């Protein structure tokens, strides 16, 4: 399913997912089979400036969430220039990122244990396999990242350590699968 946060401006969600009967009809027209092993959703989005609507079929493959179908309802013809302007890669990337973050957050919460992961100072890891420490770090990092353009710097200030220390810790948390992959070429 797509959310408004997954869409670049000026796109917005109209329905996510669309009703099951319409989704089944679209799959039938495209001769697509859907089963429990192939979870999909059809989502309706709209460009708020032009009024153009797109229906995107989101599915899963070996690489994660992918767009497996696109339907452009009328009225009017669609030109190749307009087709090229559809932000399909950006939408797919945003959905993957959101899903990866959600999955990492759940895993980190389980590994952090029953105590409040946000309470008290974080401290230091006892070693590279201190999954409880890295899980608590991941949850704090994700919370800070929700409001900050430079989460490692802001978390470092809050914990009284250097930003480089937080970057090392988050790199290890990523290796442990407790944080989603970072954005290439970005340092925070």
C-alpha positions as protocol buffer text, in pm:
chain_id: "A"
residue {
  index: 1
  type: UNK
  ca { x: 0 y: 0 z: 0 }
}
residue {
  index: 2
  type: UNK
  ca { x: 110 y: 353 z: -77 }
}
residue {
  index: 3
  type: UNK
  ca { x: 88 y: 649 z: 161 }
}
residue {
  index: 4
  type: UNK
  ca { x: 105 y: 1021 z: 86 }
}
residue {
  index: 5
  type: UNK
  ca { x: 456 y: 1022 z: 240 }
}
residue {
  index: 6
  type: UNK
  ca { x: 568 y: 783 z: -38 }
}
residue {
  index: 7
  type: UNK
  ca { x: 469 y: 1028 z: -311 }
}
residue {
  index: 8
  type: UNK
  ca { x: 663 y: 1327 z: -440 }
}
residue {
  index: 9
  type: UNK
  ca { x: 479 y: 1657 z: -480 }
}
residue {
  index: 10
  type: UNK
  ca { x: 226 y: 1715 z: -633 }
}
residue {
  index: 11
  type: UNK
  ca { x: 107 y: 1352 z: -620 }
}
residue {
  index: 12
  type: UNK
  ca { x: -140 y: 1231 z: -355 }
}
residue {
  index: 13
  type: UNK
  ca { x: -316 y: 909 z: -262 }
}
residue {
  index: 14
  type: UNK
  ca { x: -680 y: 877 z: -365 }
}
residue {
  index: 15
  type: UNK
  ca { x: -732 y: 515 z: -254 }
}
residue {
  index: 16
  type: UNK
  ca { x: -481 y: 271 z: -110 }
}
residue {
  index: 17
  type: UNK
  ca { x: -564 y: -4 z: -169 }
}
residue {
  index: 18
  type: UNK
  ca { x: -857 y: 17 z: -405 }
}
residue {
  index: 19
  type: UNK
  ca { x: -1155 y: -208 z: -338 }
}
residue {
  index: 20
  type: UNK
  ca { x: -1095 y: -581 z: -387 }
}
residue {
  index: 21
  type: UNK
  ca { x: -1356 y: -622 z: -661 }
}
residue {
  index: 22
  type: UNK
  ca { x: -1192 y: -353 z: -879 }
}
residue {
  index: 23
  type: UNK
  ca { x: -848 y: -498 z: -809 }
}
residue {
  index: 24
  type: UNK
  ca { x: -963 y: -844 z: -913 }
}
residue {
  index: 25
  type: UNK
  ca { x: -1111 y: -702 z: -1235 }
}
residue {
  index: 26
  type: UNK
  ca { x: -786 y: -521 z: -1319 }
}
residue {
  index: 27
  type: UNK
  ca { x: -587 y: -839 z: -1258 }
}
residue {
  index: 28
  type: UNK
  ca { x: -827 y: -1033 z: -1482 }
}
residue {
  index: 29
  type: UNK
  ca { x: -799 y: -779 z: -1766 }
}
residue {
  index: 30
  type: UNK
  ca { x: -419 y: -797 z: -1744 }
}
residue {
  index: 31
  type: UNK
  ca { x: -434 y: -1180 z: -1714 }
}
residue {
  index: 32
  type: UNK
  ca { x: -255 y: -1170 z: -1378 }
}
residue {
  index: 33
  type: UNK
  ca { x: -297 y: -1432 z: -1111 }
}
residue {
  index: 34
  type: UNK
  ca { x: -294 y: -1332 z: -745 }
}
residue {
  index: 35
  type: UNK
  ca { x: -260 y: -1570 z: -456 }
}
residue {
  index: 36
  type: UNK
  ca { x: -154 y: -1556 z: -93 }
}
residue {
  index: 37
  type: UNK
  ca { x: 205 y: -1622 z: -201 }
}
residue {
  index: 38
  type: UNK
  ca { x: 188 y: -1312 z: -424 }
}
residue {
  index: 39
  type: UNK
  ca { x: 56 y: -1028 z: -205 }
}
residue {
  index: 40
  type: UNK
  ca { x: -37 y: -728 z: -416 }
}
residue {
  index: 41
  type: UNK
  ca { x: -237 y: -412 z: -389 }
}
residue {
  index: 42
  type: UNK
  ca { x: -371 y: -176 z: -650 }
}
residue {
  index: 43
  type: UNK
  ca { x: -340 y: 186 z: -537 }
}
residue {
  index: 44
  type: UNK
  ca { x: -496 y: 494 z: -697 }
}
residue {
  index: 45
  type: UNK
  ca { x: -290 y: 813 z: -696 }
}
residue {
  index: 46
  type: UNK
  ca { x: -346 y: 1153 z: -851 }
}
residue {
  index: 47
  type: UNK
  ca { x: -136 y: 1448 z: -962 }
}
residue {
  index: 48
  type: UNK
  ca { x: -297 y: 1737 z: -773 }
}
residue {
  index: 49
  type: UNK
  ca { x: -185 y: 1988 z: -1038 }
}
residue {
  index: 50
  type: UNK
  ca { x: -296 y: 1810 z: -1355 }
}
residue {
  index: 51
  type: UNK
  ca { x: -568 y: 1579 z: -1223 }
}
residue {
  index: 52
  type: UNK
  ca { x: -401 y: 1281 z: -1397 }
}
residue {
  index: 53
  type: UNK
  ca { x: -469 y: 958 z: -1212 }
}
residue {
  index: 54
  type: UNK
  ca { x: -260 y: 641 z: -1204 }
}
residue {
  index: 55
  type: UNK
  ca { x: -337 y: 300 z: -1069 }
}
residue {
  index: 56
  type: UNK
  ca { x: -24 y: 121 z: -949 }
}
residue {
  index: 57
  type: UNK
  ca { x: -9 y: -250 z: -878 }
}
residue {
  index: 58
  type: UNK
  ca { x: 238 y: -304 z: -595 }
}
residue {
  index: 59
  type: UNK
  ca { x: 381 y: -650 z: -549 }
}
residue {
  index: 60
  type: UNK
  ca { x: 684 y: -832 z: -413 }
}
residue {
  index: 61
  type: UNK
  ca { x: 980 y: -991 z: -589 }
}
residue {
  index: 62
  type: UNK
  ca { x: 1328 y: -1105 z: -483 }
}
residue {
  index: 63
  type: UNK
  ca { x: 1439 y: -743 z: -435 }
}
residue {
  index: 64
  type: UNK
  ca { x: 1140 y: -637 z: -224 }
}
residue {
  index: 65
  type: UNK
  ca { x: 842 y: -415 z: -305 }
}
residue {
  index: 66
  type: UNK
  ca { x: 805 y: -340 z: -677 }
}
residue {
  index: 67
  type: UNK
  ca { x: 553 y: -185 z: -911 }
}
residue {
  index: 68
  type: UNK
  ca { x: 417 y: -478 z: -1112 }
}
residue {
  index: 69
  type: UNK
  ca { x: 154 y: -292 z: -1312 }
}
residue {
  index: 70
  type: UNK
  ca { x: 42 y: 54 z: -1415 }
}
residue {
  index: 71
  type: UNK
  ca { x: -300 y: 150 z: -1543 }
}
residue {
  index: 72
  type: UNK
  ca { x: -377 y: 504 z: -1659 }
}
residue {
  index: 73
  type: UNK
  ca { x: -753 y: 559 z: -1656 }
}
residue {
  index: 74
  type: UNK
  ca { x: -901 y: 810 z: -1902 }
}
residue {
  index: 75
  type: UNK
  ca { x: -1016 y: 1049 z: -2009 }
}
residue {
  index: 76
  type: UNK
  ca { x: -774 y: 1158 z: -2273 }
}
residue {
  index: 77
  type: UNK
  ca { x: -473 y: 1009 z: -2439 }
}
residue {
  index: 78
  type: UNK
  ca { x: -139 y: 991 z: -2267 }
}
residue {
  index: 79
  type: UNK
  ca { x: 173 y: 1104 z: -2445 }
}
residue {
  index: 80
  type: UNK
  ca { x: 520 y: 957 z: -2408 }
}
residue {
  index: 81
  type: UNK
  ca { x: 643 y: 1278 z: -2244 }
}
residue {
  index: 82
  type: UNK
  ca { x: 377 y: 1254 z: -1975 }
}
residue {
  index: 83
  type: UNK
  ca { x: 445 y: 885 z: -1930 }
}
residue {
  index: 84
  type: UNK
  ca { x: 813 y: 960 z: -1867 }
}
residue {
  index: 85
  type: UNK
  ca { x: 718 y: 1216 z: -1603 }
}
residue {
  index: 86
  type: UNK
  ca { x: 547 y: 960 z: -1379 }
}
residue {
  index: 87
  type: UNK
  ca { x: 765 y: 920 z: -1066 }
}
residue {
  index: 88
  type: UNK
  ca { x: 750 y: 540 z: -1062 }
}
residue {
  index: 89
  type: UNK
  ca { x: 1109 y: 481 z: -944 }
}
residue {
  index: 90
  type: UNK
  ca { x: 1074 y: 739 z: -665 }
}
residue {
  index: 91
  type: UNK
  ca { x: 748 y: 583 z: -545 }
}
residue {
  index: 92
  type: UNK
  ca { x: 890 y: 230 z: -550 }
}
residue {
  index: 93
  type: UNK
  ca { x: 1200 y: 346 z: -361 }
}
residue {
  index: 94
  type: UNK
  ca { x: 997 y: 533 z: -98 }
}
residue {
  index: 95
  type: UNK
  ca { x: 767 y: 236 z: -35 }
}
residue {
  index: 96
  type: UNK
  ca { x: 1067 y: 2 z: -3 }
}
residue {
  index: 97
  type: UNK
  ca { x: 1237 y: 240 z: 237 }
}
residue {
  index: 98
  type: UNK
  ca { x: 925 y: 278 z: 453 }
}
residue {
  index: 99
  type: UNK
  ca { x: 872 y: -97 z: 467 }
}
residue {
  index: 100
  type: UNK
  ca { x: 1239 y: -160 z: 550 }
}
residue {
  index: 101
  type: UNK
  ca { x: 1223 y: 96 z: 831 }
}
residue {
  index: 102
  type: UNK
  ca { x: 906 y: -58 z: 972 }
}
residue {
  index: 103
  type: UNK
  ca { x: 1057 y: -407 z: 962 }
}
residue {
  index: 104
  type: UNK
  ca { x: 1379 y: -294 z: 1126 }
}
residue {
  index: 105
  type: UNK
  ca { x: 1185 y: -109 z: 1394 }
}
residue {
  index: 106
  type: UNK
  ca { x: 983 y: -418 z: 1484 }
}
residue {
  index: 107
  type: UNK
  ca { x: 1296 y: -632 z: 1500 }
}
residue {
  index: 108
  type: UNK
  ca { x: 1478 y: -371 z: 1711 }
}
residue {
  index: 109
  type: UNK
  ca { x: 1184 y: -344 z: 1951 }
}
residue {
  index: 110
  type: UNK
  ca { x: 1181 y: -720 z: 2003 }
}
residue {
  index: 111
  type: UNK
  ca { x: 1559 y: -735 z: 2058 }
}
residue {
  index: 112
  type: UNK
  ca { x: 1563 y: -428 z: 2287 }
}
residue {
  index: 113
  type: UNK
  ca { x: 1363 y: -619 z: 2543 }
}
residue {
  index: 114
  type: UNK
  ca { x: 1074 y: -523 z: 2765 }
}
residue {
  index: 115
  type: UNK
  ca { x: 1234 y: -214 z: 2921 }
}
residue {
  index: 116
  type: UNK
  ca { x: 1162 y: 131 z: 2778 }
}
residue {
  index: 117
  type: UNK
  ca { x: 1435 y: 174 z: 2511 }
}
residue {
  index: 118
  type: UNK
  ca { x: 1411 y: 553 z: 2536 }
}
residue {
  index: 119
  type: UNK
  ca { x: 1462 y: 577 z: 2911 }
}
residue {
  index: 120
  type: UNK
  ca { x: 1801 y: 674 z: 3058 }
}
residue {
  index: 121
  type: UNK
  ca { x: 2137 y: 710 z: 2889 }
}
residue {
  index: 122
  type: UNK
  ca { x: 2222 y: 467 z: 2613 }
}
residue {
  index: 123
  type: UNK
  ca { x: 2569 y: 389 z: 2743 }
}
residue {
  index: 124
  type: UNK
  ca { x: 2819 y: 187 z: 2539 }
}
residue {
  index: 125
  type: UNK
  ca { x: 2802 y: -157 z: 2379 }
}
residue {
  index: 126
  type: UNK
  ca { x: 2973 y: -440 z: 2562 }
}
residue {
  index: 127
  type: UNK
  ca { x: 3097 y: -569 z: 2226 }
}
residue {
  index: 128
  type: UNK
  ca { x: 3001 y: -607 z: 1858 }
}
residue {
  index: 129
  type: UNK
  ca { x: 2738 y: -869 z: 1945 }
}
residue {
  index: 130
  type: UNK
  ca { x: 2556 y: -659 z: 2209 }
}
residue {
  index: 131
  type: UNK
  ca { x: 2226 y: -680 z: 2021 }
}
residue {
  index: 132
  type: UNK
  ca { x: 2025 y: -528 z: 2307 }
}
residue {
  index: 133
  type: UNK
  ca { x: 2241 y: -213 z: 2296 }
}
residue {
  index: 134
  type: UNK
  ca { x: 2222 y: -189 z: 1916 }
}
residue {
  index: 135
  type: UNK
  ca { x: 1846 y: -249 z: 1922 }
}
residue {
  index: 136
  type: UNK
  ca { x: 1795 y: 34 z: 2174 }
}
residue {
  index: 137
  type: UNK
  ca { x: 2025 y: 255 z: 1964 }
}
residue {
  index: 138
  type: UNK
  ca { x: 1826 y: 173 z: 1649 }
}
residue {
  index: 139
  type: UNK
  ca { x: 1496 y: 270 z: 1810 }
}
residue {
  index: 140
  type: UNK
  ca { x: 1639 y: 598 z: 1937 }
}
residue {
  index: 141
  type: UNK
  ca { x: 1799 y: 671 z: 1600 }
}
residue {
  index: 142
  type: UNK
  ca { x: 1472 y: 605 z: 1413 }
}
residue {
  index: 143
  type: UNK
  ca { x: 1284 y: 833 z: 1654 }
}
residue {
  index: 144
  type: UNK
  ca { x: 1536 y: 1115 z: 1604 }
}
residue {
  index: 145
  type: UNK
  ca { x: 1549 y: 1056 z: 1226 }
}
residue {
  index: 146
  type: UNK
  ca { x: 1175 y: 1116 z: 1206 }
}
residue {
  index: 147
  type: UNK
  ca { x: 1227 y: 1481 z: 1298 }
}
residue {
  index: 148
  type: UNK
  ca { x: 1588 y: 1556 z: 1203 }
}
residue {
  index: 149
  type: UNK
  ca { x: 1788 y: 1603 z: 885 }
}
residue {
  index: 150
  type: UNK
  ca { x: 2103 y: 1507 z: 1080 }
}
residue {
  index: 151
  type: UNK
  ca { x: 1996 y: 1229 z: 1316 }
}
residue {
  index: 152
  type: UNK
  ca { x: 2346 y: 1102 z: 1400 }
}
residue {
  index: 153
  type: UNK
  ca { x: 2458 y: 1450 z: 1504 }
}
residue {
  index: 154
  type: UNK
  ca { x: 2144 y: 1514 z: 1707 }
}
residue {
  index: 155
  type: UNK
  ca { x: 2157 y: 1172 z: 1874 }
}
residue {
  index: 156
  type: UNK
  ca { x: 2527 y: 1222 z: 1951 }
}
residue {
  index: 157
  type: UNK
  ca { x: 2447 y: 1548 z: 2132 }
}
residue {
  index: 158
  type: UNK
  ca { x: 2169 y: 1380 z: 2331 }
}
residue {
  index: 159
  type: UNK
  ca { x: 2395 y: 1088 z: 2430 }
}
residue {
  index: 160
  type: UNK
  ca { x: 2711 y: 1293 z: 2494 }
}
residue {
  index: 161
  type: UNK
  ca { x: 2923 y: 1115 z: 2233 }
}
residue {
  index: 162
  type: UNK
  ca { x: 3073 y: 1222 z: 1901 }
}
residue {
  index: 163
  type: UNK
  ca { x: 2874 y: 1199 z: 1578 }
}
residue {
  index: 164
  type: UNK
  ca { x: 3138 y: 958 z: 1446 }
}
residue {
  index: 165
  type: UNK
  ca { x: 3066 y: 725 z: 1739 }
}
residue {
  index: 166
  type: UNK
  ca { x: 2696 y: 724 z: 1656 }
}
residue {
  index: 167
  type: UNK
  ca { x: 2781 y: 661 z: 1289 }
}
residue {
  index: 168
  type: UNK
  ca { x: 2992 y: 358 z: 1389 }
}
residue {
  index: 169
  type: UNK
  ca { x: 2713 y: 230 z: 1610 }
}
residue {
  index: 170
  type: UNK
  ca { x: 2447 y: 277 z: 1341 }
}
residue {
  index: 171
  type: UNK
  ca { x: 2669 y: 99 z: 1087 }
}
residue {
  index: 172
  type: UNK
  ca { x: 2682 y: -202 z: 1321 }
}
residue {
  index: 173
  type: UNK
  ca { x: 2307 y: -181 z: 1384 }
}
residue {
  index: 174
  type: UNK
  ca { x: 2255 y: -189 z: 1006 }
}
residue {
  index: 175
  type: UNK
  ca { x: 2478 y: -498 z: 980 }
}
residue {
  index: 176
  type: UNK
  ca { x: 2261 y: -664 z: 1244 }
}
residue {
  index: 177
  type: UNK
  ca { x: 1945 y: -576 z: 1046 }
}
residue {
  index: 178
  type: UNK
  ca { x: 1819 y: -340 z: 1314 }
}
residue {
  index: 179
  type: UNK
  ca { x: 1825 y: -33 z: 1088 }
}
residue {
  index: 180
  type: UNK
  ca { x: 1734 y: -13 z: 720 }
}
residue {
  index: 181
  type: UNK
  ca { x: 2010 y: 65 z: 470 }
}
residue {
  index: 182
  type: UNK
  ca { x: 2133 y: 424 z: 479 }
}
residue {
  index: 183
  type: UNK
  ca { x: 2116 y: 660 z: 187 }
}
residue {
  index: 184
  type: UNK
  ca { x: 2431 y: 635 z: -26 }
}
residue {
  index: 185
  type: UNK
  ca { x: 2656 y: 940 z: -14 }
}
residue {
  index: 186
  type: UNK
  ca { x: 2488 y: 1081 z: 295 }
}
residue {
  index: 187
  type: UNK
  ca { x: 2648 y: 1129 z: 631 }
}
residue {
  index: 188
  type: UNK
  ca { x: 2451 y: 1261 z: 922 }
}
